[in-house]
PDB file of C-alpha atoms in Angstrom:
ATOM      1  CA  MET A   1      60.473  33.646 -31.024  1.00 92.00           C
ATOM      2  CA  ILE A   2      61.321  30.604 -33.139  1.00 97.00           C
ATOM      3  CA  THR A   3      63.596  28.462 -30.982  1.00 98.00           C
ATOM      4  CA  THR A   4      63.240  25.022 -32.557  1.00 98.00           C
ATOM      5  CA  VAL A   5      63.182  23.386 -35.993  1.00 98.00           C
ATOM      6  CA  LEU A   6      62.029  19.774 -36.271  1.00 98.00           C
ATOM      7  CA  PHE A   7      62.389  17.685 -39.410  1.00 98.00           C
ATOM      8  CA  ASP A   8      60.865  14.673 -41.061  1.00 98.00           C
ATOM      9  CA  MET A   9      63.483  12.138 -42.183  1.00 98.00           C
ATOM     10  CA  GLY A  10      62.584  10.108 -45.300  1.00 97.00           C
ATOM     11  CA  GLY A  11      61.711  12.416 -48.184  1.00 97.00           C
ATOM     12  CA  THR A  12      62.878  15.504 -46.309  1.00 98.00           C
ATOM     13  CA  LEU A  13      66.432  15.311 -44.986  1.00 98.00           C
ATOM     14  CA  GLU A  14      67.004  12.412 -47.366  1.00 98.00           C
ATOM     15  CA  ASP A  15      65.742  11.612 -50.830  1.00 96.00           C
ATOM     16  CA  ILE A  16      63.851   8.330 -50.856  1.00 95.00           C
ATOM     17  CA  PHE A  17      62.210   6.250 -53.559  1.00 95.00           C
ATOM     18  CA  VAL A  18      61.330   2.682 -54.502  1.00 96.00           C
ATOM     19  CA  ASP A  19      61.863   0.925 -57.829  1.00 96.00           C
ATOM     20  CA  GLU A  20      61.746  -2.639 -59.144  1.00 97.00           C
ATOM     21  CA  ALA A  21      65.423  -3.221 -58.375  1.00 97.00           C
ATOM     22  CA  SER A  22      65.093  -2.172 -54.725  1.00 98.00           C
ATOM     23  CA  GLU A  23      61.892  -4.184 -54.301  1.00 98.00           C
ATOM     24  CA  ARG A  24      63.562  -7.286 -55.722  1.00 98.00           C
ATOM     25  CA  GLU A  25      66.681  -6.865 -53.583  1.00 98.00           C
ATOM     26  CA  ALA A  26      64.595  -6.469 -50.415  1.00 98.00           C
ATOM     27  CA  VAL A  27      62.676  -9.693 -51.105  1.00 98.00           C
ATOM     28  CA  GLU A  28      65.898 -11.547 -51.877  1.00 98.00           C
ATOM     29  CA  LYS A  29      67.461 -10.390 -48.612  1.00 98.00           C
ATOM     30  CA  LEU A  30      64.295 -11.273 -46.708  1.00 98.00           C
ATOM     31  CA  ALA A  31      64.401 -14.804 -48.100  1.00 98.00           C
ATOM     32  CA  LYS A  32      68.063 -15.091 -47.124  1.00 98.00           C
ATOM     33  CA  ILE A  33      67.408 -13.923 -43.550  1.00 98.00           C
ATOM     34  CA  LEU A  34      64.454 -16.283 -43.134  1.00 98.00           C
ATOM     35  CA  THR A  35      66.244 -19.350 -44.486  1.00 97.00           C
ATOM     36  CA  GLY A  36      69.307 -18.477 -42.409  1.00 96.00           C
ATOM     37  CA  CYS A  37      67.083 -18.591 -39.327  1.00 94.00           C
ATOM     38  CA  GLY A  38      65.659 -21.958 -40.316  1.00 96.00           C
ATOM     39  CA  LEU A  39      62.375 -20.420 -41.493  1.00 97.00           C
ATOM     40  CA  ASP A  40      61.877 -21.689 -45.019  1.00 95.00           C
ATOM     41  CA  PRO A  41      59.088 -19.762 -46.815  1.00 96.00           C
ATOM     42  CA  LYS A  42      58.678 -22.771 -49.186  1.00 95.00           C
ATOM     43  CA  VAL A  43      57.714 -20.452 -52.050  1.00 97.00           C
ATOM     44  CA  ASP A  44      59.655 -18.821 -54.866  1.00 97.00           C
ATOM     45  CA  LEU A  45      60.683 -15.163 -54.736  1.00 97.00           C
ATOM     46  CA  GLU A  46      57.743 -14.032 -56.859  1.00 97.00           C
ATOM     47  CA  GLU A  47      55.233 -15.619 -54.496  1.00 98.00           C
ATOM     48  CA  LEU A  48      57.134 -14.371 -51.462  1.00 98.00           C
ATOM     49  CA  LYS A  49      56.931 -10.834 -52.830  1.00 98.00           C
ATOM     50  CA  ARG A  50      53.213 -11.204 -53.542  1.00 98.00           C
ATOM     51  CA  ARG A  51      52.490 -12.327 -49.986  1.00 98.00           C
ATOM     52  CA  VAL A  52      54.718  -9.673 -48.423  1.00 98.00           C
ATOM     53  CA  ASP A  53      53.060  -6.960 -50.516  1.00 98.00           C
ATOM     54  CA  ALA A  54      49.660  -8.215 -49.360  1.00 98.00           C
ATOM     55  CA  GLY A  55      50.881  -8.199 -45.756  1.00 98.00           C
ATOM     56  CA  TRP A  56      52.118  -4.623 -46.024  1.00 98.00           C
ATOM     57  CA  LYS A  57      48.781  -3.639 -47.526  1.00 97.00           C
ATOM     58  CA  ARG A  58      46.984  -5.145 -44.517  1.00 98.00           C
ATOM     59  CA  TYR A  59      49.298  -3.354 -42.121  1.00 98.00           C
ATOM     60  CA  GLY A  60      48.983  -0.078 -44.019  1.00 96.00           C
ATOM     61  CA  ALA A  61      45.206  -0.226 -43.794  1.00 97.00           C
ATOM     62  CA  TYR A  62      45.436  -0.858 -40.058  1.00 97.00           C
ATOM     63  CA  ARG A  63      47.951   1.841 -39.168  1.00 97.00           C
ATOM     64  CA  ASP A  64      46.427   4.489 -41.426  1.00 93.00           C
ATOM     65  CA  SER A  65      43.026   3.941 -39.825  1.00 94.00           C
ATOM     66  CA  CYS A  66      44.286   4.798 -36.344  1.00 96.00           C
ATOM     67  CA  ASP A  67      47.688   6.537 -36.750  1.00 97.00           C
ATOM     68  CA  VAL A  68      49.290   3.832 -34.620  1.00 97.00           C
ATOM     69  CA  GLU A  69      52.695   2.259 -35.233  1.00 98.00           C
ATOM     70  CA  LEU A  70      53.285  -1.249 -33.964  1.00 98.00           C
ATOM     71  CA  LYS A  71      56.649  -2.726 -32.986  1.00 98.00           C
ATOM     72  CA  PRO A  72      58.612  -4.691 -35.612  1.00 98.00           C
ATOM     73  CA  VAL A  73      57.667  -7.991 -33.967  1.00 98.00           C
ATOM     74  CA  GLU A  74      53.959  -7.232 -34.331  1.00 98.00           C
ATOM     75  CA  ILE A  75      54.309  -5.804 -37.844  1.00 98.00           C
ATOM     76  CA  TRP A  76      56.161  -8.774 -39.271  1.00 98.00           C
ATOM     77  CA  CYS A  77      54.582 -11.597 -37.243  1.00 98.00           C
ATOM     78  CA  ASP A  78      50.977 -10.396 -37.277  1.00 98.00           C
ATOM     79  CA  PHE A  79      50.751  -8.651 -40.653  1.00 98.00           C
ATOM     80  CA  VAL A  80      53.567  -8.838 -43.213  1.00 98.00           C
ATOM     81  CA  LEU A  81      54.449 -12.518 -42.775  1.00 98.00           C
ATOM     82  CA  SER A  82      51.155 -13.699 -41.327  1.00 97.00           C
ATOM     83  CA  ASP A  83      50.430 -15.778 -44.460  1.00 95.00           C
ATOM     84  CA  PHE A  84      53.232 -18.126 -43.398  1.00 96.00           C
ATOM     85  CA  ASP A  85      52.964 -20.519 -40.488  1.00 89.00           C
ATOM     86  CA  PHE A  86      56.276 -19.495 -38.912  1.00 97.00           C
ATOM     87  CA  PRO A  87      56.390 -20.158 -35.160  1.00 97.00           C
ATOM     88  CA  ARG A  88      56.231 -16.767 -33.491  1.00 97.00           C
ATOM     89  CA  GLU A  89      58.960 -17.675 -31.027  1.00 97.00           C
ATOM     90  CA  SER A  90      61.291 -18.443 -33.951  1.00 97.00           C
ATOM     91  CA  LEU A  91      60.481 -15.364 -36.056  1.00 98.00           C
ATOM     92  CA  ALA A  92      60.195 -12.737 -33.317  1.00 98.00           C
ATOM     93  CA  PRO A  93      63.927 -12.514 -32.411  1.00 97.00           C
ATOM     94  CA  HIS A  94      64.753 -11.592 -36.017  1.00 98.00           C
ATOM     95  CA  CYS A  95      62.046  -8.994 -36.664  1.00 98.00           C
ATOM     96  CA  GLU A  96      64.142  -5.907 -35.923  1.00 97.00           C
ATOM     97  CA  GLU A  97      66.886  -7.203 -38.209  1.00 98.00           C
ATOM     98  CA  ILE A  98      64.271  -7.729 -40.924  1.00 98.00           C
ATOM     99  CA  ALA A  99      62.672  -4.333 -40.286  1.00 98.00           C
ATOM    100  CA  HIS A 100      66.026  -2.561 -40.467  1.00 98.00           C
ATOM    101  CA  MET A 101      66.988  -4.384 -43.660  1.00 98.00           C
ATOM    102  CA  TRP A 102      63.650  -3.540 -45.261  1.00 98.00           C
ATOM    103  CA  GLU A 103      63.936   0.171 -44.513  1.00 97.00           C
ATOM    104  CA  VAL A 104      67.434   0.498 -46.010  1.00 97.00           C
ATOM    105  CA  THR A 105      66.953  -1.915 -48.939  1.00 98.00           C
ATOM    106  CA  HIS A 106      63.358  -1.560 -50.126  1.00 98.00           C
ATOM    107  CA  TYR A 107      63.945   2.201 -50.307  1.00 96.00           C
ATOM    108  CA  HIS A 108      66.789   3.962 -52.095  1.00 96.00           C
ATOM    109  CA  ARG A 109      68.058   6.609 -49.664  1.00 97.00           C
ATOM    110  CA  ARG A 110      70.565   9.442 -49.899  1.00 97.00           C
ATOM    111  CA  LEU A 111      71.150  12.625 -47.934  1.00 98.00           C
ATOM    112  CA  ARG A 112      69.828  15.675 -49.773  1.00 98.00           C
ATOM    113  CA  PRO A 113      72.431  18.129 -51.045  1.00 98.00           C
ATOM    114  CA  ARG A 114      73.203  21.030 -48.702  1.00 98.00           C
ATOM    115  CA  VAL A 115      71.642  19.469 -45.607  1.00 98.00           C
ATOM    116  CA  VAL A 116      74.863  19.921 -43.644  1.00 98.00           C
ATOM    117  CA  PRO A 117      75.346  23.681 -44.274  1.00 98.00           C
ATOM    118  CA  MET A 118      71.639  24.199 -43.568  1.00 98.00           C
ATOM    119  CA  LEU A 119      71.953  22.448 -40.206  1.00 98.00           C
ATOM    120  CA  GLU A 120      75.183  24.299 -39.446  1.00 98.00           C
ATOM    121  CA  GLY A 121      73.446  27.617 -40.125  1.00 98.00           C
ATOM    122  CA  LEU A 122      70.544  26.803 -37.814  1.00 98.00           C
ATOM    123  CA  LYS A 123      72.831  25.512 -35.091  1.00 98.00           C
ATOM    124  CA  GLY A 124      74.914  28.682 -35.391  1.00 97.00           C
ATOM    125  CA  MET A 125      71.785  30.700 -34.548  1.00 96.00           C
ATOM    126  CA  GLY A 126      71.295  28.650 -31.408  1.00 97.00           C
ATOM    127  CA  VAL A 127      68.199  26.887 -32.756  1.00 98.00           C
ATOM    128  CA  LYS A 128      67.302  23.536 -31.226  1.00 98.00           C
ATOM    129  CA  LEU A 129      67.034  20.740 -33.811  1.00 98.00           C
ATOM    130  CA  GLY A 130      65.164  17.445 -33.809  1.00 98.00           C
ATOM    131  CA  ILE A 131      63.556  14.768 -35.955  1.00 98.00           C
ATOM    132  CA  ILE A 132      60.044  13.326 -35.936  1.00 98.00           C
ATOM    133  CA  SER A 133      59.823  10.331 -38.258  1.00 98.00           C
ATOM    134  CA  ASN A 134      57.363   7.580 -39.141  1.00 98.00           C
ATOM    135  CA  THR A 135      59.334   4.364 -39.391  1.00 97.00           C
ATOM    136  CA  ALA A 136      58.681   0.652 -38.951  1.00 97.00           C
ATOM    137  CA  ALA A 137      62.136  -0.085 -37.497  1.00 98.00           C
ATOM    138  CA  LEU A 138      63.486   0.785 -34.062  1.00 97.00           C
ATOM    139  CA  TYR A 139      67.093   1.721 -34.850  1.00 96.00           C
ATOM    140  CA  GLN A 140      67.368   2.400 -38.587  1.00 97.00           C
ATOM    141  CA  VAL A 141      66.935   6.181 -38.366  1.00 98.00           C
ATOM    142  CA  PHE A 142      69.607   6.469 -35.655  1.00 98.00           C
ATOM    143  CA  ASP A 143      72.007   4.328 -37.671  1.00 97.00           C
ATOM    144  CA  ILE A 144      71.531   6.213 -40.927  1.00 97.00           C
ATOM    145  CA  LEU A 145      71.966   9.584 -39.203  1.00 98.00           C
ATOM    146  CA  GLU A 146      75.321   8.285 -37.990  1.00 98.00           C
ATOM    147  CA  GLU A 147      76.116   7.059 -41.499  1.00 97.00           C
ATOM    148  CA  TYR A 148      75.329  10.498 -42.934  1.00 98.00           C
ATOM    149  CA  GLY A 149      77.480  12.133 -40.226  1.00 98.00           C
ATOM    150  CA  ILE A 150      74.684  14.392 -38.942  1.00 98.00           C
ATOM    151  CA  ARG A 151      73.495  12.657 -35.756  1.00 98.00           C
ATOM    152  CA  ASP A 152      75.158  15.193 -33.448  1.00 98.00           C
ATOM    153  CA  PHE A 153      73.121  18.091 -34.853  1.00 98.00           C
ATOM    154  CA  PHE A 154      69.923  16.757 -33.278  1.00 98.00           C
ATOM    155  CA  GLN A 155      68.964  17.078 -29.653  1.00 97.00           C
ATOM    156  CA  ASP A 156      66.093  14.651 -30.093  1.00 98.00           C
ATOM    157  CA  VAL A 157      64.977  11.911 -32.497  1.00 98.00           C
ATOM    158  CA  THR A 158      61.335  10.886 -31.999  1.00 98.00           C
ATOM    159  CA  LEU A 159      60.179   7.804 -33.922  1.00 98.00           C
ATOM    160  CA  SER A 160      56.730   6.303 -34.468  1.00 98.00           C
ATOM    161  CA  SER A 161      58.164   2.834 -33.848  1.00 98.00           C
ATOM    162  CA  VAL A 162      59.252   3.910 -30.362  1.00 98.00           C
ATOM    163  CA  THR A 163      56.299   6.120 -29.350  1.00 98.00           C
ATOM    164  CA  GLY A 164      53.587   4.012 -31.004  1.00 98.00           C
ATOM    165  CA  PHE A 165      52.076   7.140 -32.611  1.00 98.00           C
ATOM    166  CA  ARG A 166      52.304   7.967 -36.336  1.00 98.00           C
ATOM    167  CA  LYS A 167      52.133  11.374 -37.946  1.00 98.00           C
ATOM    168  CA  PRO A 168      49.732  13.124 -38.336  1.00 98.00           C
ATOM    169  CA  CYS A 169      48.741  12.073 -34.794  1.00 98.00           C
ATOM    170  CA  THR A 170      49.519  15.063 -32.580  1.00 98.00           C
ATOM    171  CA  ASP A 171      50.820  12.806 -29.793  1.00 98.00           C
ATOM    172  CA  ILE A 172      54.087  12.112 -31.615  1.00 98.00           C
ATOM    173  CA  PHE A 173      54.659  15.861 -32.000  1.00 98.00           C
ATOM    174  CA  THR A 174      53.878  16.394 -28.312  1.00 98.00           C
ATOM    175  CA  VAL A 175      56.385  13.719 -27.287  1.00 98.00           C
ATOM    176  CA  SER A 176      59.084  15.462 -29.320  1.00 98.00           C
ATOM    177  CA  LEU A 177      58.195  18.870 -27.877  1.00 98.00           C
ATOM    178  CA  ARG A 178      58.487  17.507 -24.340  1.00 98.00           C
ATOM    179  CA  GLN A 179      61.859  15.987 -25.158  1.00 98.00           C
ATOM    180  CA  VAL A 180      63.337  19.154 -26.703  1.00 98.00           C
ATOM    181  CA  GLN A 181      61.579  21.273 -24.037  1.00 98.00           C
ATOM    182  CA  SER A 182      59.971  23.655 -26.531  1.00 98.00           C
ATOM    183  CA  LYS A 183      56.515  25.146 -26.887  1.00 98.00           C
ATOM    184  CA  PRO A 184      54.681  24.453 -30.171  1.00 98.00           C
ATOM    185  CA  GLU A 185      54.338  28.171 -30.974  1.00 98.00           C
ATOM    186  CA  GLU A 186      58.145  28.388 -30.962  1.00 98.00           C
ATOM    187  CA  CYS A 187      58.557  25.616 -33.528  1.00 98.00           C
ATOM    188  CA  VAL A 188      58.902  25.159 -37.263  1.00 98.00           C
ATOM    189  CA  TYR A 189      58.315  21.752 -38.825  1.00 98.00           C
ATOM    190  CA  VAL A 190      59.831  20.685 -42.141  1.00 98.00           C
ATOM    191  CA  GLY A 191      58.403  17.735 -44.089  1.00 98.00           C
ATOM    192  CA  ASP A 192      57.546  16.456 -47.549  1.00 97.00           C
ATOM    193  CA  THR A 193      53.828  15.727 -47.112  1.00 96.00           C
ATOM    194  CA  VAL A 194      50.746  17.748 -46.281  1.00 97.00           C
ATOM    195  CA  SER A 195      48.901  14.637 -45.059  1.00 96.00           C
ATOM    196  CA  ARG A 196      51.404  13.750 -42.347  1.00 96.00           C
ATOM    197  CA  ASP A 197      53.779  16.648 -41.808  1.00 98.00           C
ATOM    198  CA  VAL A 198      51.878  19.873 -42.435  1.00 98.00           C
ATOM    199  CA  ILE A 199      48.548  18.738 -41.017  1.00 98.00           C
ATOM    200  CA  GLY A 200      50.143  16.994 -38.037  1.00 98.00           C
ATOM    201  CA  SER A 201      52.381  19.883 -37.029  1.00 98.00           C
ATOM    202  CA  LYS A 202      49.657  22.486 -37.527  1.00 98.00           C
ATOM    203  CA  ARG A 203      47.189  20.466 -35.426  1.00 98.00           C
ATOM    204  CA  ALA A 204      49.884  20.343 -32.747  1.00 98.00           C
ATOM    205  CA  GLY A 205      50.082  24.150 -32.755  1.00 98.00           C
ATOM    206  CA  PHE A 206      53.420  24.660 -34.510  1.00 98.00           C
ATOM    207  CA  ALA A 207      54.090  28.226 -35.641  1.00 98.00           C
ATOM    208  CA  LYS A 208      55.110  27.386 -39.200  1.00 98.00           C
ATOM    209  CA  ALA A 209      55.219  24.402 -41.554  1.00 98.00           C
ATOM    210  CA  ILE A 210      57.655  24.164 -44.462  1.00 98.00           C
ATOM    211  CA  GLN A 211      57.141  21.624 -47.249  1.00 98.00           C
ATOM    212  CA  ILE A 212      59.787  20.234 -49.574  1.00 98.00           C
ATOM    213  CA  CYS A 213      58.401  17.804 -52.140  1.00 95.00           C
ATOM    214  CA  SER A 214      59.810  14.310 -52.627  1.00 94.00           C
ATOM    215  CA  LYS A 215      59.046  11.331 -54.832  1.00 90.00           C
ATOM    216  CA  LEU A 216      56.574  10.185 -52.158  1.00 87.00           C
ATOM    217  CA  THR A 217      54.635  13.454 -51.865  1.00 93.00           C
ATOM    218  CA  GLY A 218      52.062  12.792 -54.568  1.00 89.00           C
ATOM    219  CA  GLU A 219      51.439   9.235 -53.381  1.00 87.00           C
ATOM    220  CA  LYS A 220      50.989  10.158 -49.713  1.00 89.00           C
ATOM    221  CA  ASP A 221      48.934  13.296 -50.380  1.00 92.00           C
ATOM    222  CA  SER A 222      46.631  11.836 -53.018  1.00 90.00           C
ATOM    223  CA  GLY A 223      42.964  12.436 -52.251  1.00 87.00           C
ATOM    224  CA  ILE A 224      43.473  13.964 -48.802  1.00 88.00           C
ATOM    225  CA  ARG A 225      41.356  16.732 -47.321  1.00 90.00           C
ATOM    226  CA  ARG A 226      43.812  19.611 -47.116  1.00 93.00           C
ATOM    227  CA  GLU A 227      42.958  20.863 -43.654  1.00 94.00           C
ATOM    228  CA  TYR A 228      46.102  23.026 -43.649  1.00 96.00           C
ATOM    229  CA  GLU A 229      48.557  24.281 -46.245  1.00 96.00           C
ATOM    230  CA  PRO A 230      52.292  24.802 -45.765  1.00 98.00           C
ATOM    231  CA  ASP A 231      53.441  28.300 -44.858  1.00 98.00           C
ATOM    232  CA  TYR A 232      56.429  27.901 -47.178  1.00 98.00           C
ATOM    233  CA  MET A 233      57.315  25.649 -50.100  1.00 98.00           C
ATOM    234  CA  VAL A 234      60.995  25.051 -50.858  1.00 98.00           C
ATOM    235  CA  GLU A 235      62.849  23.134 -53.551  1.00 96.00           C
ATOM    236  CA  ASP A 236      66.267  23.151 -51.851  1.00 98.00           C
ATOM    237  CA  ILE A 237      66.521  22.049 -48.207  1.00 98.00           C
ATOM    238  CA  TYR A 238      69.069  24.817 -47.601  1.00 98.00           C
ATOM    239  CA  GLU A 239      66.239  27.363 -47.981  1.00 98.00           C
ATOM    240  CA  VAL A 240      65.013  26.374 -44.510  1.00 98.00           C
ATOM    241  CA  TYR A 241      67.953  28.254 -42.973  1.00 98.00           C
ATOM    242  CA  PRO A 242      67.229  31.731 -44.429  1.00 98.00           C
ATOM    243  CA  ILE A 243      63.486  31.295 -43.812  1.00 98.00           C
ATOM    244  CA  VAL A 244      64.073  30.629 -40.100  1.00 98.00           C
ATOM    245  CA  GLN A 245      66.629  33.431 -39.967  1.00 97.00           C
ATOM    246  CA  GLN A 246      64.089  35.876 -41.442  1.00 97.00           C
ATOM    247  CA  LEU A 247      61.372  34.696 -39.034  1.00 96.00           C
ATOM    248  CA  ARG A 248      63.639  35.303 -36.036  1.00 95.00           C
ATOM    249  CA  GLU A 249      64.747  38.698 -37.319  1.00 93.00           C
ATOM    250  CA  ALA A 250      61.129  39.766 -37.921  1.00 91.00           C
ATOM    251  CA  GLU A 251      60.201  38.789 -34.388  1.00 85.00           C
ATOM    252  CA  THR A 252      63.007  40.862 -32.861  1.00 83.00           C
ATOM    253  CA  ALA A 253      62.611  43.900 -35.117  1.00 75.00           C
TER     254      ALA A 253
END
């Protein structure tokens, strides 16, 4: 019996994309935070962006090689801003503020249409709901769920920044399962990538994986070995509700 549906956040429950305007705004805000803390980058915005991009590339290579997520202090001190000689003791207290700003500014975010009625339908069936998300900030996902008005739907929110594990690592799925007290064979996972969401949940033993494509899907899934395929593909997030309803009805028939 399907008892639990767990969701990815960025690209799944919310649309997410990056463009030149959001990239520029994020660098401008970063410069403002740093100078406000007495940490002058001593470079113009173009050079700051170049160094930050290089730092993210270094961090991306590290985390993708081991499916590990570091804390904001380590990400920003040891990778993203490591080209600057900022004293660690001066930068570290501001890293979560920077990480939070980056997540909500560098990316355009908005709740997908019909998320709320979909969640209401699942909750009405008595299905347990949760989130498993890769994120480089500690509190941003919690805050934006509150902003969207959907935080109370979820019994658990499991984040890579808190657990230290990134999807597709099965450990982050196992942590979530322990927290919602569900068995993997009772669970459906909904995400926008094969590389992280479908493969990760299937390796963890989930019954079904549903994929909804986002603007990040092609980028994240480019060149991967498709170890698993989604059981369902949807274009509208609301479709998750009737799929789960049909699965439960089939099991009880």
